[in-house]
mmCIF file of C-alpha atoms in Angstrom:
data_model
loop_
_atom_site.group_PDB
_atom_site.id
_atom_site.type_symbol
_atom_site.label_atom_id
_atom_site.label_comp_id
_atom_site.label_asym_id
_atom_site.label_seq_id
_atom_site.Cartn_x
_atom_site.Cartn_y
_atom_site.Cartn_z
ATOM 1 C CA MET A 1 23.669 27.504 12.975
ATOM 2 C CA MET A 2 23.003 23.818 12.198
ATOM 3 C CA PRO A 3 19.586 22.522 13.410
ATOM 4 C CA SER A 4 19.315 19.866 16.104
ATOM 5 C CA LEU A 5 17.983 16.353 15.464
ATOM 6 C CA LYS A 6 14.882 17.306 17.429
ATOM 7 C CA GLN A 7 14.250 20.114 14.963
ATOM 8 C CA VAL A 8 14.835 17.698 12.092
ATOM 9 C CA ALA A 9 12.248 15.316 13.520
ATOM 10 C CA LYS A 10 9.780 18.197 13.738
ATOM 11 C CA VAL A 11 10.481 19.070 10.106
ATOM 12 C CA ALA A 12 10.016 15.419 9.117
ATOM 13 C CA THR A 13 6.628 15.355 10.841
ATOM 14 C CA THR A 14 5.622 18.422 8.856
ATOM 15 C CA ILE A 15 6.746 16.681 5.685
ATOM 16 C CA LYS A 16 4.567 13.654 6.355
ATOM 17 C CA LEU A 17 1.542 15.899 6.658
ATOM 18 C CA SER A 18 2.450 17.806 3.508
ATOM 19 C CA VAL A 19 2.832 14.874 1.120
ATOM 20 C CA ILE A 20 -0.083 14.661 -1.302
ATOM 21 C CA PHE A 21 -0.586 11.442 -3.250
ATOM 22 C CA PHE A 22 2.884 10.231 -2.347
ATOM 23 C CA ALA A 23 1.480 8.806 0.874
ATOM 24 C CA LEU A 24 -0.082 6.248 -1.463
ATOM 25 C CA VAL A 25 3.179 5.798 -3.316
ATOM 26 C CA LEU A 26 5.042 4.678 -0.208
ATOM 27 C CA ILE A 27 2.438 2.108 0.698
ATOM 28 C CA VAL A 28 2.497 -1.444 -0.500
ATOM 29 C CA PRO A 29 -1.027 -3.046 -0.902
ATOM 30 C CA GLY A 30 -2.564 -2.950 2.402
ATOM 31 C CA GLY A 31 -1.004 -0.077 4.119
ATOM 32 C CA LYS A 32 2.567 -1.090 5.077
ATOM 33 C CA LEU A 33 5.485 1.217 4.339
ATOM 34 C CA LEU A 34 8.253 -0.159 2.204
ATOM 35 C CA ALA A 35 11.368 -0.432 4.329
ATOM 36 C CA GLN A 36 14.410 1.418 3.105
ATOM 37 C CA ASN A 37 17.141 -1.011 4.001
ATOM 38 C CA PRO A 38 20.711 0.258 4.101
ATOM 39 C CA GLY A 39 22.664 -0.293 0.930
ATOM 40 C CA ASN A 40 26.042 0.570 -0.503
ATOM 41 C CA GLY A 41 27.033 3.630 -2.486
ATOM 42 C CA GLN A 42 26.928 7.404 -2.320
ATOM 43 C CA ILE A 43 24.909 10.133 -3.915
ATOM 44 C CA GLN A 44 26.136 13.488 -5.124
ATOM 45 C CA LEU A 45 23.095 15.701 -5.547
ATOM 46 C CA THR A 46 23.505 19.191 -6.986
ATOM 47 C CA GLY A 47 20.615 21.622 -6.958
ATOM 48 C CA HIS A 48 20.092 25.044 -8.474
ATOM 49 C CA VAL A 49 17.594 27.174 -6.588
ATOM 50 C CA GLY A 50 18.197 30.676 -7.848
ATOM 51 C CA ALA A 51 18.249 33.624 -5.464
ATOM 52 C CA PHE A 52 15.178 32.682 -3.407
ATOM 53 C CA ALA A 53 17.088 30.421 -1.018
ATOM 54 C CA ASP A 54 20.561 31.911 -1.176
ATOM 55 C CA THR A 55 22.578 31.655 2.064
ATOM 56 C CA LEU A 56 20.107 29.047 3.397
ATOM 57 C CA TRP A 57 20.421 25.248 3.621
ATOM 58 C CA ALA A 58 19.539 22.151 1.634
ATOM 59 C CA GLY A 59 19.264 18.613 2.935
ATOM 60 C CA ILE A 60 17.928 15.176 2.058
ATOM 61 C CA ILE A 61 15.489 13.909 4.666
ATOM 62 C CA ASP A 62 14.342 10.373 5.375
ATOM 63 C CA ALA A 63 10.894 11.305 6.689
ATOM 64 C CA GLU A 64 10.259 7.884 8.224
ATOM 65 C CA LYS A 65 13.393 8.043 10.348
ATOM 66 C CA GLY A 66 13.101 11.754 11.028
ATOM 67 C CA SER A 67 16.736 12.356 10.120
ATOM 68 C CA TYR A 68 18.919 13.749 7.420
ATOM 69 C CA VAL A 69 20.714 11.518 4.954
ATOM 70 C CA GLY A 70 24.221 12.880 5.325
ATOM 71 C CA SER A 71 24.797 16.506 6.281
ATOM 72 C CA LEU A 72 23.131 19.737 5.330
ATOM 73 C CA ALA A 73 24.701 21.783 2.548
ATOM 74 C CA ARG A 74 24.918 25.551 2.572
ATOM 75 C CA ILE A 75 23.385 27.183 -0.501
ATOM 76 C CA ASN A 76 25.881 29.497 -2.144
ATOM 77 C CA LYS A 77 25.071 31.680 -5.140
ATOM 78 C CA GLY A 78 21.912 29.684 -5.775
ATOM 79 C CA THR A 79 23.596 26.282 -5.852
ATOM 80 C CA PHE A 80 24.202 23.466 -3.397
ATOM 81 C CA THR A 81 25.852 20.050 -3.553
ATOM 82 C CA ILE A 82 25.094 17.260 -1.110
ATOM 83 C CA LYS A 83 27.400 14.252 -0.862
ATOM 84 C CA ALA A 84 26.065 11.498 1.351
ATOM 85 C CA PRO A 85 25.864 7.739 1.827
ATOM 86 C CA MET A 86 22.814 6.549 -0.060
ATOM 87 C CA ALA A 87 20.493 3.842 1.141
ATOM 88 C CA ASP A 88 18.750 1.659 -1.389
ATOM 89 C CA PRO A 89 16.854 3.635 -4.047
ATOM 90 C CA GLY A 90 13.796 5.298 -2.642
ATOM 91 C CA LEU A 91 11.520 8.283 -2.225
ATOM 92 C CA TYR A 92 13.073 11.019 -0.102
ATOM 93 C CA VAL A 93 12.252 14.609 0.719
ATOM 94 C CA LEU A 94 14.581 17.408 -0.306
ATOM 95 C CA MET A 95 14.450 20.351 2.091
ATOM 96 C CA VAL A 96 15.453 23.825 0.925
ATOM 97 C CA GLY A 97 15.337 26.732 3.345
ATOM 98 C CA ASP A 98 15.789 27.357 7.052
ATOM 99 C CA PRO A 99 15.331 24.173 9.128
ATOM 100 C CA ASN A 100 14.774 26.310 12.212
ATOM 101 C CA ASN A 101 11.801 28.058 10.612
ATOM 102 C CA THR A 102 9.223 25.800 8.942
ATOM 103 C CA ASN A 103 7.565 28.863 7.395
ATOM 104 C CA ASN A 104 10.697 29.396 5.329
ATOM 105 C CA ILE A 105 11.110 25.907 3.863
ATOM 106 C CA THR A 106 10.136 24.345 0.566
ATOM 107 C CA TYR A 107 9.913 20.543 0.314
ATOM 108 C CA TYR A 108 10.380 18.470 -2.831
ATOM 109 C CA ASN A 109 9.559 14.782 -3.158
ATOM 110 C CA VAL A 110 12.448 13.195 -5.055
ATOM 111 C CA PHE A 111 13.349 9.627 -5.960
ATOM 112 C CA LEU A 112 17.064 9.134 -5.369
ATOM 113 C CA GLU A 113 19.648 6.421 -5.767
ATOM 114 C CA ALA A 114 23.425 6.256 -5.564
ATOM 115 C CA GLY A 115 25.265 8.183 -8.243
ATOM 116 C CA ILE A 116 25.370 11.704 -9.611
ATOM 117 C CA ALA A 117 22.124 13.662 -9.812
ATOM 118 C CA GLU A 118 21.308 17.267 -10.591
ATOM 119 C CA LEU A 119 18.103 19.283 -10.685
ATOM 120 C CA ASN A 120 16.665 22.773 -10.987
ATOM 121 C CA LEU A 121 14.199 23.807 -8.289
ATOM 122 C CA THR A 122 11.379 26.313 -8.473
ATOM 123 C CA GLU A 123 10.476 28.529 -5.538
ATOM 124 C CA LYS A 124 7.455 27.373 -3.535
ATOM 125 C CA SER A 125 6.159 25.161 -6.348
ATOM 126 C CA ARG A 126 7.415 21.843 -4.941
ATOM 127 C CA ASP A 127 8.293 21.115 -8.546
ATOM 128 C CA PHE A 128 11.661 20.457 -10.152
ATOM 129 C CA ASP A 129 13.282 19.859 -13.509
ATOM 130 C CA PRO A 130 15.833 17.036 -13.666
ATOM 131 C CA VAL A 131 19.216 17.731 -15.247
ATOM 132 C CA LYS A 132 21.128 14.524 -14.452
ATOM 133 C CA GLY A 133 20.152 11.215 -12.907
ATOM 134 C CA ALA A 134 17.950 8.560 -14.499
ATOM 135 C CA SER A 135 15.858 8.165 -11.361
ATOM 136 C CA LEU A 136 15.021 11.873 -11.247
ATOM 137 C CA PHE A 137 13.847 11.838 -14.865
ATOM 138 C CA ALA A 138 11.814 8.659 -14.215
ATOM 139 C CA TRP A 139 10.273 10.103 -11.057
ATOM 140 C CA LYS A 140 9.352 13.387 -12.737
ATOM 141 C CA ALA A 141 7.623 11.456 -15.535
ATOM 142 C CA LEU A 142 5.783 9.249 -13.043
ATOM 143 C CA VAL A 143 4.445 12.280 -11.165
ATOM 144 C CA ASP A 144 3.370 14.022 -14.361
ATOM 145 C CA GLN A 145 1.742 10.971 -15.947
ATOM 146 C CA PHE A 146 0.156 9.224 -12.955
ATOM 147 C CA GLY A 147 -0.131 11.882 -10.250
ATOM 148 C CA PRO A 148 -3.570 13.213 -11.305
ATOM 149 C CA ASP A 149 -4.978 9.670 -11.469
ATOM 150 C CA PHE A 150 -3.854 8.860 -7.945
ATOM 151 C CA ASP A 151 -5.064 12.197 -6.633
ATOM 152 C CA THR A 152 -8.513 11.267 -7.959
ATOM 153 C CA LEU A 153 -8.291 7.756 -6.492
ATOM 154 C CA SER A 154 -7.435 9.261 -3.121
ATOM 155 C CA MET A 155 -10.497 11.495 -3.360
ATOM 156 C CA LEU A 156 -12.723 8.522 -4.276
ATOM 157 C CA ASN A 157 -11.388 6.509 -1.326
ATOM 158 C CA LYS A 158 -12.247 9.371 1.020
ATOM 159 C CA MET A 159 -15.742 9.525 -0.481
ATOM 160 C CA ARG A 160 -16.201 5.789 0.122
ATOM 161 C CA GLU A 161 -15.050 6.055 3.716
ATOM 162 C CA SER A 162 -17.227 9.078 4.497
ATOM 163 C CA ALA A 163 -20.275 7.343 2.988
ATOM 164 C CA GLY A 164 -19.895 4.318 5.254
ATOM 165 C CA THR A 165 -21.194 0.937 4.118
ATOM 166 C CA TYR A 166 -23.077 2.534 1.234
ATOM 167 C CA GLY A 167 -19.887 4.082 -0.078
ATOM 168 C CA TYR A 168 -18.078 0.763 -0.229
ATOM 169 C CA ASN A 169 -20.756 -0.610 -2.515
ATOM 170 C CA ASN A 170 -21.609 2.572 -4.407
ATOM 171 C CA ASP A 171 -21.767 1.743 -8.128
ATOM 172 C CA SER A 172 -20.828 5.261 -9.233
ATOM 173 C CA ILE A 173 -17.681 5.347 -7.103
ATOM 174 C CA LEU A 174 -16.687 1.838 -8.160
ATOM 175 C CA ARG A 175 -17.200 2.673 -11.835
ATOM 176 C CA SER A 176 -15.102 5.817 -11.493
ATOM 177 C CA ARG A 177 -12.361 3.828 -9.802
ATOM 178 C CA GLN A 178 -12.414 1.222 -12.568
ATOM 179 C CA LEU A 179 -12.203 3.891 -15.265
ATOM 180 C CA ILE A 180 -9.062 5.263 -13.623
ATOM 181 C CA ALA A 181 -7.588 1.766 -13.287
ATOM 182 C CA ASP A 182 -8.233 1.171 -16.989
ATOM 183 C CA ARG A 183 -6.612 4.478 -17.906
ATOM 184 C CA VAL A 184 -3.558 3.764 -15.743
ATOM 185 C CA ALA A 185 -3.185 0.337 -17.374
ATOM 186 C CA THR A 186 -2.961 1.937 -20.823
ATOM 187 C CA LYS A 187 -0.092 4.181 -19.674
ATOM 188 C CA VAL A 188 2.066 1.672 -17.777
ATOM 189 C CA PRO A 189 3.598 -0.161 -20.802
ATOM 190 C CA GLY A 190 4.706 3.060 -22.485
ATOM 191 C CA TYR A 191 6.178 4.391 -19.269
ATOM 192 C CA LEU A 192 8.116 1.176 -18.647
ATOM 193 C CA GLN A 193 9.391 1.134 -22.206
ATOM 194 C CA THR A 194 11.036 4.502 -21.565
ATOM 195 C CA PHE A 195 12.016 4.147 -17.886
ATOM 196 C CA ASN A 196 12.949 0.510 -17.388
ATOM 197 C CA GLU A 197 16.461 0.891 -16.008
ATOM 198 C CA THR A 198 15.820 2.481 -12.584
ATOM 199 C CA ALA A 199 14.126 1.404 -9.359
ATOM 200 C CA VAL A 200 11.266 3.788 -10.140
ATOM 201 C CA ALA A 201 9.909 1.136 -12.533
ATOM 202 C CA PRO A 202 9.196 -1.552 -9.892
ATOM 203 C CA PHE A 203 8.177 1.279 -7.556
ATOM 204 C CA LEU A 204 5.387 2.083 -10.025
ATOM 205 C CA LEU A 205 4.227 -1.549 -10.092
ATOM 206 C CA ASN A 206 3.934 -1.548 -6.299
ATOM 207 C CA LEU A 207 1.893 1.618 -6.631
ATOM 208 C CA VAL A 208 -0.578 0.233 -9.179
ATOM 209 C CA TRP A 209 -0.915 -3.282 -7.722
ATOM 210 C CA PRO A 210 -3.889 -2.346 -5.458
ATOM 211 C CA LEU A 211 -5.907 -1.561 -8.599
ATOM 212 C CA ASN A 212 -6.451 -5.312 -8.957
ATOM 213 C CA TYR A 213 -4.856 -6.044 -12.301
ATOM 214 C CA PRO A 214 -4.543 -9.706 -13.359
ATOM 215 C CA VAL A 215 -1.316 -11.352 -12.253
ATOM 216 C CA ALA A 216 -0.449 -12.199 -15.858
ATOM 217 C CA GLN A 217 -0.664 -8.534 -16.800
ATOM 218 C CA VAL A 218 1.618 -7.465 -13.947
ATOM 219 C CA GLN A 219 4.078 -10.207 -14.916
ATOM 220 C CA GLN A 220 4.179 -8.805 -18.459
ATOM 221 C CA TRP A 221 4.972 -5.369 -17.060
ATOM 222 C CA MET A 222 7.706 -6.864 -14.860
ATOM 223 C CA GLN A 223 9.313 -8.409 -17.931
ATOM 224 C CA GLN A 224 9.694 -4.939 -19.424
ATOM 225 C CA ILE A 225 12.013 -3.918 -16.557
ATOM 226 C CA LYS A 226 15.741 -4.550 -16.800
ATOM 227 C CA PRO A 227 16.864 -7.252 -14.312
ATOM 228 C CA ALA A 228 19.307 -4.872 -12.588
ATOM 229 C CA ALA A 229 16.475 -2.413 -11.914
ATOM 230 C CA MET A 230 14.612 -5.144 -9.984
ATOM 231 C CA GLN A 231 17.450 -5.668 -7.500
ATOM 232 C CA ASN A 232 16.074 -3.387 -4.798
ATOM 233 C CA GLN A 233 13.301 -3.376 -2.205
ATOM 234 C CA TYR A 234 10.681 -2.382 -4.767
ATOM 235 C CA GLY A 235 11.628 -5.145 -7.166
ATOM 236 C CA PHE A 236 11.763 -7.684 -4.346
ATOM 237 C CA SER A 237 8.404 -6.472 -3.044
ATOM 238 C CA ILE A 238 6.465 -6.750 -6.307
ATOM 239 C CA SER A 239 8.104 -10.127 -7.037
ATOM 240 C CA GLU A 240 7.033 -11.442 -3.642
ATOM 241 C CA ILE A 241 3.520 -10.080 -4.106
ATOM 242 C CA VAL A 242 3.151 -11.760 -7.497
ATOM 243 C CA ASN A 243 4.624 -15.068 -6.284
ATOM 244 C CA THR A 244 2.267 -15.035 -3.317
ATOM 245 C CA GLU A 245 -0.682 -14.292 -5.568
ATOM 246 C CA ILE A 246 0.239 -17.313 -7.678
ATOM 247 C CA ALA A 247 0.641 -19.551 -4.596
ATOM 248 C CA LEU A 248 -2.706 -18.313 -3.287
ATOM 249 C CA GLY A 249 -4.296 -18.397 -6.712
ATOM 250 C CA TYR A 250 -7.605 -19.879 -7.756
ATOM 251 C CA GLY A 251 -7.624 -23.663 -7.552
ATOM 252 C CA GLN A 252 -4.722 -23.816 -5.084
ATOM 253 C CA VAL A 253 -5.202 -25.592 -1.749
ATOM 254 C CA ALA A 254 -5.290 -22.907 0.925
ATOM 255 C CA PRO A 255 -2.466 -23.095 3.515
ATOM 256 C CA VAL A 256 -3.583 -24.681 6.764
ATOM 257 C CA PHE A 257 -3.201 -22.794 10.041
ATOM 258 C CA VAL A 258 -4.286 -23.175 13.657
ATOM 259 C CA GLN A 259 -5.169 -20.375 16.083
ATOM 260 C CA ASN A 260 -7.067 -20.071 19.349
ATOM 261 C CA ASP A 261 -10.653 -18.979 19.730
ATOM 262 C CA PRO A 262 -11.807 -16.590 22.500
ATOM 263 C CA GLU A 263 -11.822 -19.524 24.973
ATOM 264 C CA ASN A 264 -8.193 -20.316 24.054
ATOM 265 C CA LYS A 265 -9.224 -23.485 22.244
ATOM 266 C CA PRO A 266 -7.277 -24.169 19.025
ATOM 267 C CA ILE A 267 -9.226 -24.297 15.776
ATOM 268 C CA SER A 268 -7.630 -25.576 12.581
ATOM 269 C CA LEU A 269 -8.669 -24.490 9.118
ATOM 270 C CA GLU A 270 -8.478 -28.157 8.199
ATOM 271 C CA SER A 271 -11.447 -28.847 10.485
ATOM 272 C CA PHE A 272 -13.689 -27.089 7.948
ATOM 273 C CA ARG A 273 -12.962 -29.563 5.151
ATOM 274 C CA GLY A 274 -16.221 -30.718 3.605
ATOM 275 C CA LYS A 275 -17.723 -27.209 3.828
ATOM 276 C CA TYR A 276 -17.550 -24.023 1.839
ATOM 277 C CA VAL A 277 -15.732 -21.650 4.177
ATOM 278 C CA LEU A 278 -15.002 -17.951 3.939
ATOM 279 C CA ILE A 279 -11.738 -17.065 5.706
ATOM 280 C CA ASP A 280 -12.440 -13.518 6.827
ATOM 281 C CA PHE A 281 -9.494 -11.355 7.933
ATOM 282 C CA TRP A 282 -10.726 -8.377 9.957
ATOM 283 C CA ALA A 283 -10.219 -6.410 13.201
ATOM 284 C CA SER A 284 -12.305 -4.434 15.665
ATOM 285 C CA TRP A 285 -10.257 -1.291 14.935
ATOM 286 C CA CYS A 286 -10.757 -1.547 11.157
ATOM 287 C CA GLY A 287 -13.555 0.799 10.055
ATOM 288 C CA PRO A 288 -14.061 -0.730 6.588
ATOM 289 C CA CYS A 289 -14.194 -4.197 8.208
ATOM 290 C CA ARG A 290 -16.941 -3.130 10.578
ATOM 291 C CA MET A 291 -18.814 -1.576 7.665
ATOM 292 C CA GLU A 292 -18.566 -4.828 5.711
ATOM 293 C CA ASN A 293 -19.569 -7.084 8.626
ATOM 294 C CA PRO A 294 -23.353 -6.680 8.067
ATOM 295 C CA ASN A 295 -22.896 -8.079 4.550
ATOM 296 C CA VAL A 296 -20.980 -11.080 5.893
ATOM 297 C CA VAL A 297 -23.632 -11.650 8.573
ATOM 298 C CA LYS A 298 -26.358 -11.537 5.929
ATOM 299 C CA ALA A 299 -24.500 -14.072 3.774
ATOM 300 C CA PHE A 300 -23.837 -16.366 6.731
ATOM 301 C CA GLU A 301 -27.463 -16.389 7.844
ATOM 302 C CA LYS A 302 -28.712 -17.009 4.314
ATOM 303 C CA TYR A 303 -26.304 -19.797 3.335
ATOM 304 C CA LYS A 304 -25.309 -21.507 6.593
ATOM 305 C CA SER A 305 -27.857 -24.243 5.855
ATOM 306 C CA LYS A 306 -26.197 -24.847 2.467
ATOM 307 C CA ASN A 307 -22.892 -26.223 3.743
ATOM 308 C CA PHE A 308 -21.391 -22.735 4.154
ATOM 309 C CA THR A 309 -19.696 -21.083 7.096
ATOM 310 C CA VAL A 310 -17.311 -18.269 7.956
ATOM 311 C CA PHE A 311 -13.983 -18.537 9.770
ATOM 312 C CA GLY A 312 -13.026 -15.174 11.247
ATOM 313 C CA VAL A 313 -9.358 -14.286 11.776
ATOM 314 C CA SER A 314 -8.854 -11.092 13.739
ATOM 315 C CA LEU A 315 -5.809 -8.834 13.572
ATOM 316 C CA ASP A 316 -6.689 -7.380 16.949
ATOM 317 C CA LYS A 317 -4.229 -6.944 19.795
ATOM 318 C CA ASP A 318 -6.750 -6.124 22.538
ATOM 319 C CA LYS A 319 -8.831 -9.161 23.449
ATOM 320 C CA ASN A 320 -11.613 -7.190 25.121
ATOM 321 C CA LYS A 321 -12.128 -4.960 22.085
ATOM 322 C CA TRP A 322 -12.089 -8.043 19.855
ATOM 323 C CA LEU A 323 -14.780 -9.754 21.940
ATOM 324 C CA GLN A 324 -16.866 -6.570 22.134
ATOM 325 C CA ALA A 325 -16.811 -6.246 18.340
ATOM 326 C CA ILE A 326 -17.819 -9.891 17.869
ATOM 327 C CA ALA A 327 -20.838 -9.323 20.109
ATOM 328 C CA ALA A 328 -21.760 -5.905 18.721
ATOM 329 C CA ASP A 329 -21.595 -7.042 15.094
ATOM 330 C CA ARG A 330 -23.253 -10.415 15.817
ATOM 331 C CA LEU A 331 -20.514 -12.500 14.268
ATOM 332 C CA ASN A 332 -21.948 -15.902 15.128
ATOM 333 C CA TRP A 333 -19.286 -18.067 13.537
ATOM 334 C CA PRO A 334 -15.899 -19.428 14.666
ATOM 335 C CA GLN A 335 -13.424 -16.674 15.491
ATOM 336 C CA VAL A 336 -9.690 -16.933 16.169
ATOM 337 C CA SER A 337 -6.779 -14.596 16.811
ATOM 338 C CA ASP A 338 -3.263 -14.666 18.212
ATOM 339 C CA LEU A 339 -3.700 -10.981 19.185
ATOM 340 C CA ALA A 340 -0.502 -10.124 17.324
ATOM 341 C CA TYR A 341 -1.914 -7.238 15.256
ATOM 342 C CA TRP A 342 -0.261 -7.108 11.782
ATOM 343 C CA ASN A 343 2.046 -9.937 12.868
ATOM 344 C CA ASN A 344 -0.887 -12.340 13.080
ATOM 345 C CA ALA A 345 0.611 -15.650 11.929
ATOM 346 C CA ALA A 346 -2.305 -16.579 9.663
ATOM 347 C CA ALA A 347 -2.354 -13.122 8.084
ATOM 348 C CA ARG A 348 1.369 -13.368 7.409
ATOM 349 C CA LEU A 349 0.880 -16.845 5.915
ATOM 350 C CA TYR A 350 -1.718 -15.413 3.536
ATOM 351 C CA LYS A 351 0.351 -12.262 2.922
ATOM 352 C CA VAL A 352 -2.484 -10.071 4.149
ATOM 353 C CA GLN A 353 -1.438 -6.438 3.926
ATOM 354 C CA SER A 354 -4.835 -4.791 4.086
ATOM 355 C CA ILE A 355 -8.171 -5.627 5.637
ATOM 356 C CA PRO A 356 -10.940 -6.529 5.161
ATOM 357 C CA GLN A 357 -9.693 -9.403 3.047
ATOM 358 C CA ASN A 358 -11.181 -12.842 2.507
ATOM 359 C CA PHE A 359 -10.694 -16.162 0.748
ATOM 360 C CA LEU A 360 -13.542 -18.504 -0.161
ATOM 361 C CA LEU A 361 -12.664 -22.208 -0.110
ATOM 362 C CA ASP A 362 -14.537 -25.152 -1.559
ATOM 363 C CA PRO A 363 -15.113 -28.374 0.437
ATOM 364 C CA GLU A 364 -11.692 -29.655 -0.660
ATOM 365 C CA GLY A 365 -9.982 -26.576 0.727
ATOM 366 C CA ARG A 366 -9.228 -25.024 -2.662
ATOM 367 C CA ILE A 367 -9.455 -21.286 -3.223
ATOM 368 C CA ILE A 368 -12.419 -20.404 -5.420
ATOM 369 C CA GLY A 369 -12.950 -16.748 -4.496
ATOM 370 C CA LYS A 370 -11.037 -13.799 -3.075
ATOM 371 C CA ASN A 371 -11.967 -10.404 -1.671
ATOM 372 C CA LEU A 372 -15.684 -10.933 -2.150
ATOM 373 C CA ARG A 373 -17.576 -8.059 -0.564
ATOM 374 C CA GLY A 374 -21.091 -6.686 -0.504
ATOM 375 C CA GLN A 375 -23.197 -7.740 -3.460
ATOM 376 C CA ASP A 376 -20.246 -9.580 -5.009
ATOM 377 C CA LEU A 377 -20.244 -12.006 -2.067
ATOM 378 C CA GLU A 378 -23.995 -12.547 -2.326
ATOM 379 C CA ASP A 379 -23.843 -13.080 -6.097
ATOM 380 C CA PHE A 380 -20.962 -15.554 -5.861
ATOM 381 C CA LEU A 381 -22.602 -17.603 -3.114
ATOM 382 C CA SER A 382 -25.924 -17.572 -4.939
ATOM 383 C CA LYS A 383 -24.270 -18.850 -8.085
ATOM 384 C CA THR A 384 -22.201 -21.460 -6.231
ATOM 385 C CA LEU A 385 -24.674 -22.688 -3.611
ATOM 386 C CA GLY A 386 -28.037 -21.861 -5.164
ATOM 387 C CA ASN A 387 -30.608 -19.308 -4.095
ATOM 388 C CA ASN A 388 -33.399 -21.577 -2.953
#
C-alpha cells in the first residue's frame, strides 16, 4: 500500500532530525536554507540494496517540502529504479524501507541532479558507493574528505553556545576552529581540481564560506569550477555572496538606509557622518547577540567620548520584546527596526544572513571593520581611537 502525503511529511520530519553535519551543508552563511527552485530535466536513479530491503520501497524525498520527488519505486530482487522530474541540483534524502514504519527505514543523504545515476547501498549504514553519476561521486568524496571537519566544527559551536559569553571569546575554542579552517583550506583546491564539473563544487564553497576565508581566496577557488557547474542555485549563491563582500569591502562607503526608532521617528545612517559608528545588527531573540551585548556596552561607554557611537538595527518582529531587550541589556544608543524579522530592509541591503553582525564606519562613512566582537572590538577601537 502506498503511503499518504501525511505519512511522507512525518518521515521528512524524522529525516530532518536525523541529519548529522548536513544541516550545516544546507545552510548558507547565517542560517538560511538554500532554495531548491524548480528546473528542467529528469533523473533516473538506480539503486542496489541487496536482500535487506527486498519487496519494500525506495523514494527520493525533498525534506524541506515534506514530499517525494516523483513516485515511490518497489524494490525487486534487491534493485530499484526511480524516474522522476528533477529540480535543480541539490541535496536530497533517499528513503529505503517501509514508509509506514519509521523503524524499518534507512535514510541516505545524496546529492542529485538530472541524468542517470546509480549507487550501491549498505544496510543501516547510511553509506553508499556510487556507480554512475558525477554528482554522486563528488558528494561521496565531499562527505569523506570534509565530513569529520564539519562534525568537529558543529561540536565546537555547541561548546561555545553552552559556555555563554565566555565561550564566544574562549581562546582554546577559537584556536581549534581556526586549525580546522586552515586544514579545510588545504583540501579545497585538490577537491575542486577533481570535482569541478558538478554543482557539488559551488555547494562546497557555500559550505566553507562561514570559515571566514579572504574573498580573493574564494575567488581563486571559484575559478577552478567549470562555468556550467556554476549555473545553479549554489553557484548563484556563492557569486552573490562574493560580489556583496566586495561591495561591502573595506574602504567602501557603506550603503545609506533609514529606519524608525522605538518612537517611530526616522533615523538615517547618514546622520552619523563625522563620527565613528558601529552598525550593530542584532535581535532580542538571538542568544549570541544577547551574549555579545555586554561587550558592545563596554565599548560604547569607554569610547563614546572619543567620537564613537553605536547604531543598533534589530531584526525583531515583536516590538515589546525588542524594547524589553533594549532596557534589559542597557543599550543606550540609537536603535531602529522595521520589525520585519529576516526581511529587515537594512539587513537585506547589507546581505546580513546571520547575527550578531556589525560594520564599523569611519567619519566619512567608509567601512573600516567588520564582525568585531569581544576583545577584537576593544582592540580595534583602542588602536583606532586611542586608549587614553
